[in-house]
Short mmCIF file of C-alpha atoms in Angstrom, two decimals:
data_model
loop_
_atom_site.label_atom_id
_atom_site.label_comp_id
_atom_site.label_asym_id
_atom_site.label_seq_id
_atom_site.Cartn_x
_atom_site.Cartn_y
_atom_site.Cartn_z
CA UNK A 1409 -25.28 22.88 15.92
CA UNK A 1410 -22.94 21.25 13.41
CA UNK A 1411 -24.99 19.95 9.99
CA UNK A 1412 -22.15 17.15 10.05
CA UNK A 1413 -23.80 14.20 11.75
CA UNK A 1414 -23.36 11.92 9.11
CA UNK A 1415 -20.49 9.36 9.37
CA UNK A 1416 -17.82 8.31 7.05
CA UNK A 1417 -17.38 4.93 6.97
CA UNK A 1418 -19.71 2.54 5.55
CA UNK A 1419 -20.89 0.48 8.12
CA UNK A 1420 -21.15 3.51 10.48
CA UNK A 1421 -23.28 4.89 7.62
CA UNK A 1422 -25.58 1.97 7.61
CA UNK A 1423 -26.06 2.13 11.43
CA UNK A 1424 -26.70 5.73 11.47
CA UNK A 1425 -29.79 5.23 8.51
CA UNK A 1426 -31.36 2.32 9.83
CA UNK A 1427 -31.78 4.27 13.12
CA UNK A 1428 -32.14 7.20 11.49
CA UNK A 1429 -35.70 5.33 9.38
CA UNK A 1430 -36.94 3.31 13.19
CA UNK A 1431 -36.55 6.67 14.78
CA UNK A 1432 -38.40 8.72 12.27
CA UNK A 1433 -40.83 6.05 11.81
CA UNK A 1434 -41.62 5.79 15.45
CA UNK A 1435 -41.64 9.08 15.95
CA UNK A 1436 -43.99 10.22 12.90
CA UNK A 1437 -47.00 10.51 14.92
CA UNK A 1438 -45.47 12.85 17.30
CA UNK A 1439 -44.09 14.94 14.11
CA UNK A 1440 -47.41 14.81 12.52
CA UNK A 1441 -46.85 13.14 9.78
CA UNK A 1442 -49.27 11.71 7.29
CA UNK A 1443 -48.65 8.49 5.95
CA UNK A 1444 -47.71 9.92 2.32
CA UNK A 1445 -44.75 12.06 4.26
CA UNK A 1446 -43.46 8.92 5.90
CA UNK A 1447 -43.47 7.03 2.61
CA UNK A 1448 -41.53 9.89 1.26
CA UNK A 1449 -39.05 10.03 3.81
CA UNK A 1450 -38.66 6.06 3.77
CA UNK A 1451 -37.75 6.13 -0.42
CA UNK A 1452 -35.43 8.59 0.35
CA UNK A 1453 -33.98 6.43 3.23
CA UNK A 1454 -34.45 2.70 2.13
CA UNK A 1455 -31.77 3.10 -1.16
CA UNK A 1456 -29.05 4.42 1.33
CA UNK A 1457 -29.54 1.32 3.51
CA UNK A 1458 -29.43 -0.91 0.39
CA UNK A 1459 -26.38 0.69 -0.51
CA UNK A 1460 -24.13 0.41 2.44
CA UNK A 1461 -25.88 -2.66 3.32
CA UNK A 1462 -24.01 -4.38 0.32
CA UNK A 1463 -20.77 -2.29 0.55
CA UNK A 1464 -20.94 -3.67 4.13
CA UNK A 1465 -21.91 -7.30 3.02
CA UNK A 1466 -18.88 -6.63 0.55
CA UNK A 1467 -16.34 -5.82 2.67
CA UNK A 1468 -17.49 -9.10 5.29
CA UNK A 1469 -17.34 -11.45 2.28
CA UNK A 1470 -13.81 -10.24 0.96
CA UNK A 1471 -12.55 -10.57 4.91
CA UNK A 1472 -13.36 -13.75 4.99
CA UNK A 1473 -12.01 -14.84 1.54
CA UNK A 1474 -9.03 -12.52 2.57
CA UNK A 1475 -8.96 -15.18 6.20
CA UNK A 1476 -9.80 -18.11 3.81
CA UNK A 1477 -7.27 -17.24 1.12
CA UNK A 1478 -4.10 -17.02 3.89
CA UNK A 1479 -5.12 -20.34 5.48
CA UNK A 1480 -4.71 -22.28 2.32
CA UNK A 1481 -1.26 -20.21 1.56
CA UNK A 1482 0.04 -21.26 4.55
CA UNK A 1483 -0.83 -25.14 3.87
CA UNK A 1484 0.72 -24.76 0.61
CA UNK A 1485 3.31 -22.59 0.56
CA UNK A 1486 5.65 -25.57 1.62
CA UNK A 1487 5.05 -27.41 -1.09
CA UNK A 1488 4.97 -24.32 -3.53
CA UNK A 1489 8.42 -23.35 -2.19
CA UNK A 1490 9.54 -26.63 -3.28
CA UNK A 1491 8.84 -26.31 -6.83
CA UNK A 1492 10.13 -22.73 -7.00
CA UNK A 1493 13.66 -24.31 -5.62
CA UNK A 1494 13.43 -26.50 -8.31
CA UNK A 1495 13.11 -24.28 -11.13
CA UNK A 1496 15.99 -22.23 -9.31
CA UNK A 1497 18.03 -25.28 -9.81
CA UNK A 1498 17.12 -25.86 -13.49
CA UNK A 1499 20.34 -25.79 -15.21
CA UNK A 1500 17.93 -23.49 -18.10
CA UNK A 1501 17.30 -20.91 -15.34
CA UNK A 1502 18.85 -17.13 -15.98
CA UNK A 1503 18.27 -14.02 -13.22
CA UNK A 1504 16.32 -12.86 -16.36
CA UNK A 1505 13.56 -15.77 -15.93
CA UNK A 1506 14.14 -15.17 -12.08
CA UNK A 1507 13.27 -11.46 -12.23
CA UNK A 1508 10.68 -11.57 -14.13
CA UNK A 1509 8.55 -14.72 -12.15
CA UNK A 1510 9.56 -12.30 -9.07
CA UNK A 1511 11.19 -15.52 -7.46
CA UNK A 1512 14.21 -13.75 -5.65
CA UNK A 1513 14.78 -13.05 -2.14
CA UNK A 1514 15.50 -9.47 -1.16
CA UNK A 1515 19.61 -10.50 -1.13
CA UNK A 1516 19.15 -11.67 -4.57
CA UNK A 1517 16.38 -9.69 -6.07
CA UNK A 1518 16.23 -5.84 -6.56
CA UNK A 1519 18.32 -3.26 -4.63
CA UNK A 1520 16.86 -1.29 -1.98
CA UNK A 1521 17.29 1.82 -4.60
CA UNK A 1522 15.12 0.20 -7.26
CA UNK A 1523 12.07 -0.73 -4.82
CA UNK A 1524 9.19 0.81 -6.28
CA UNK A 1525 5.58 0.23 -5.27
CA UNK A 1526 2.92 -0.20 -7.45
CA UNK A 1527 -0.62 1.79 -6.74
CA UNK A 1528 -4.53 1.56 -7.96
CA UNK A 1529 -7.21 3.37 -6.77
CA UNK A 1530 -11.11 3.38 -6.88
CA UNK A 1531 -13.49 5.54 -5.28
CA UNK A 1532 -16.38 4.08 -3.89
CA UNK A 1533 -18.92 5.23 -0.94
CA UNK A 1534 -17.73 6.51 1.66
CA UNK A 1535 -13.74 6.03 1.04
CA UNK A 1536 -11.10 5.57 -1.78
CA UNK A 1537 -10.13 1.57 -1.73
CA UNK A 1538 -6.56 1.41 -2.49
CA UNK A 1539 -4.63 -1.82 -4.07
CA UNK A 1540 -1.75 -2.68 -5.59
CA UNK A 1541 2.40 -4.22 -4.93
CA UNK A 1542 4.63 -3.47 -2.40
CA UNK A 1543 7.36 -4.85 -4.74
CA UNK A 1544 10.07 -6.50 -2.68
CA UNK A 1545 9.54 -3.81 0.16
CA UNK A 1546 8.49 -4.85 3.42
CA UNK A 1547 5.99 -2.98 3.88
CA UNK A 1548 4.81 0.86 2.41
CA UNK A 1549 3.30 4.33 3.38
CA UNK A 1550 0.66 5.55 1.42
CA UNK A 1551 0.37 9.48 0.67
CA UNK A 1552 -2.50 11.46 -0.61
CA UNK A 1553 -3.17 14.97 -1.94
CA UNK A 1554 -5.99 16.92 -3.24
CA UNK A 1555 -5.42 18.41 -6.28
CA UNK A 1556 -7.01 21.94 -5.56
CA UNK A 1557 -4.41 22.27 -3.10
CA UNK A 1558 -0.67 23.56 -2.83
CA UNK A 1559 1.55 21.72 -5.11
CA UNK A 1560 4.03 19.19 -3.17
CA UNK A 1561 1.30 19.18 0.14
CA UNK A 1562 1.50 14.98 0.79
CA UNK A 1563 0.03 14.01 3.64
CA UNK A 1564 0.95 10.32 4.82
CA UNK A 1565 -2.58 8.14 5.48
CA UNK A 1566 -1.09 4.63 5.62
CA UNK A 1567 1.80 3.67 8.18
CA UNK A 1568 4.20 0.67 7.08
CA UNK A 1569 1.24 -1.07 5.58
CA UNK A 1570 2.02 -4.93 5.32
CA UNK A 1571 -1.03 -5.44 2.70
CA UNK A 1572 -3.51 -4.45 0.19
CA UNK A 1573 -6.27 -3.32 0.09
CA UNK A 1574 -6.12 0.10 2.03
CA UNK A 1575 -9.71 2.29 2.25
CA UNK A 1576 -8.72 5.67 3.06
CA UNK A 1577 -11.71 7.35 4.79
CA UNK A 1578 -10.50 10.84 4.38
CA UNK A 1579 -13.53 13.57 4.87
CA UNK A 1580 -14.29 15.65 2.06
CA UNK A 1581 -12.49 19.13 2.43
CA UNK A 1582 -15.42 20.55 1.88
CA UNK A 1583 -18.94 18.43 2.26
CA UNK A 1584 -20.90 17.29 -0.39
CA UNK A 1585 -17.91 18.82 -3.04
CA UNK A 1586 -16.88 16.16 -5.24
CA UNK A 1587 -12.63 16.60 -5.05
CA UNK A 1588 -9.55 15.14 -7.28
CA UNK A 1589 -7.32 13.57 -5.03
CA UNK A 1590 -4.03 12.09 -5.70
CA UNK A 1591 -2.35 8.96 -4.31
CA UNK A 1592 1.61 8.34 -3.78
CA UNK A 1593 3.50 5.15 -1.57
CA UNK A 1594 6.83 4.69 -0.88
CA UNK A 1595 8.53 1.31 -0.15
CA UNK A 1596 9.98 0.94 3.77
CA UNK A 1597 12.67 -1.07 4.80
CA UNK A 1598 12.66 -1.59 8.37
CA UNK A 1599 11.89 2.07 9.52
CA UNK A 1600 13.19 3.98 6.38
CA UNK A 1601 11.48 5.04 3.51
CA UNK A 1602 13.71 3.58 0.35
CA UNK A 1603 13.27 3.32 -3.23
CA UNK A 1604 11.36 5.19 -5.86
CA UNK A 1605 7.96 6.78 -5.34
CA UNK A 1606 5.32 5.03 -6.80
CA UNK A 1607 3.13 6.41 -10.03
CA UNK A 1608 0.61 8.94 -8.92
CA UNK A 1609 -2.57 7.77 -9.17
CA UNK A 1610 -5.84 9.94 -8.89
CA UNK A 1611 -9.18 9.55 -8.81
CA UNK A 1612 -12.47 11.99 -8.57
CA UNK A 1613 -14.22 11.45 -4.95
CA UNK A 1614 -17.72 12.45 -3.89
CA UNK A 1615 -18.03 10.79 -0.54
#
């Protein structure tokens, strides 16, 4: 029988230990357990609730400011759009002011060839979240790589990803070993990959 029964995710991780403390609980008697045992089994439990409990409350909150944040841009990107137009038309504008406020279209802006995504990474429980620019791509594929593996071995996590944040859930290679992993994206146009590759970034992950 597999030792591997705990999940991956967070809130699959919460679910599984707050069953995982009823069951026990309910089933001390049977086990013949004394009431010191079960108090010893429930501090080892009640901290891992606690924990994904508030990566889980975490990850509601920021969906709803995520929900919250793209209703407002869509009530005032009209108006935004506006004033961006007007600087555009500022007889003091240059492309060098334009470049750097990031205020040209993809005709205009930078060519498909100097695309280059921008990465940051942070382990946390249970996953690696994943942030950063897609800088004037459409969208962008996400690589990763441990670093005790063979040099050049990228394996592609995130498909044509319109948005940040990404949490890559990727197992452990082996469980319960902390591992150096490295992260790569590259910019897609349509269906092609174009552009530089991003920075590596890496970080340590323990699960």
């Amino acid at each position: 029988m597999s030792n591997n029964f705990i999940p991956d995710s967070a809130e699959n991780r919460l679910v599984w230990f707050t069953n995982l403390k009823t069951t026990v609980n309910a089933q001390a008697s049977a086990l013949g357990w004394s009431a010191a045992k079960i108090e010893e089994f429930n501090q080892a439990v009640d901290p891992r609730i606690a924990d994904y409990q508030a990566v889980v409350d975490a990850d509601r909150a920021f969906r709803h400011a995520s929900g919250d944040a793209q209703d407002r841009f869509a009530t005032g990107i009209i108006a935004l759009r506006a004033l961006i137009a007007e600087i555009k038309t500022n007889p003091a504008f240059t492309d060098g002011m334009g470049a750097a406020m990031r205020i040209f279209s993809l005709s205009s802006g930078p060519k498909e060839g100097d695309i280059k995504p921008v990465l940051n990474a942070l382990a946390e429980r249970g996953h690696v979240r994943i942030s950063g620019s897609k800088n004037y791509a459409e969208t962008v594929n996400l690589y990763l790589r441990r670093k005790a593996g063979p040099v050049g071995e990228w394996t592609l996590i995130g498909v044509k990803r319109k948005r940040f944040p990404f949490d890559d859930q990727t197992p452990l290679a082996v469980p319960g070993v902390p591992e150096e992993r490295e992260y790569m994206a590259r910019g897609v146009m349509g269906d092609d990959e174009v552009g530089q590759d991003s920075d590596i970034v890496s970080v340590t992950y323990a699960g």
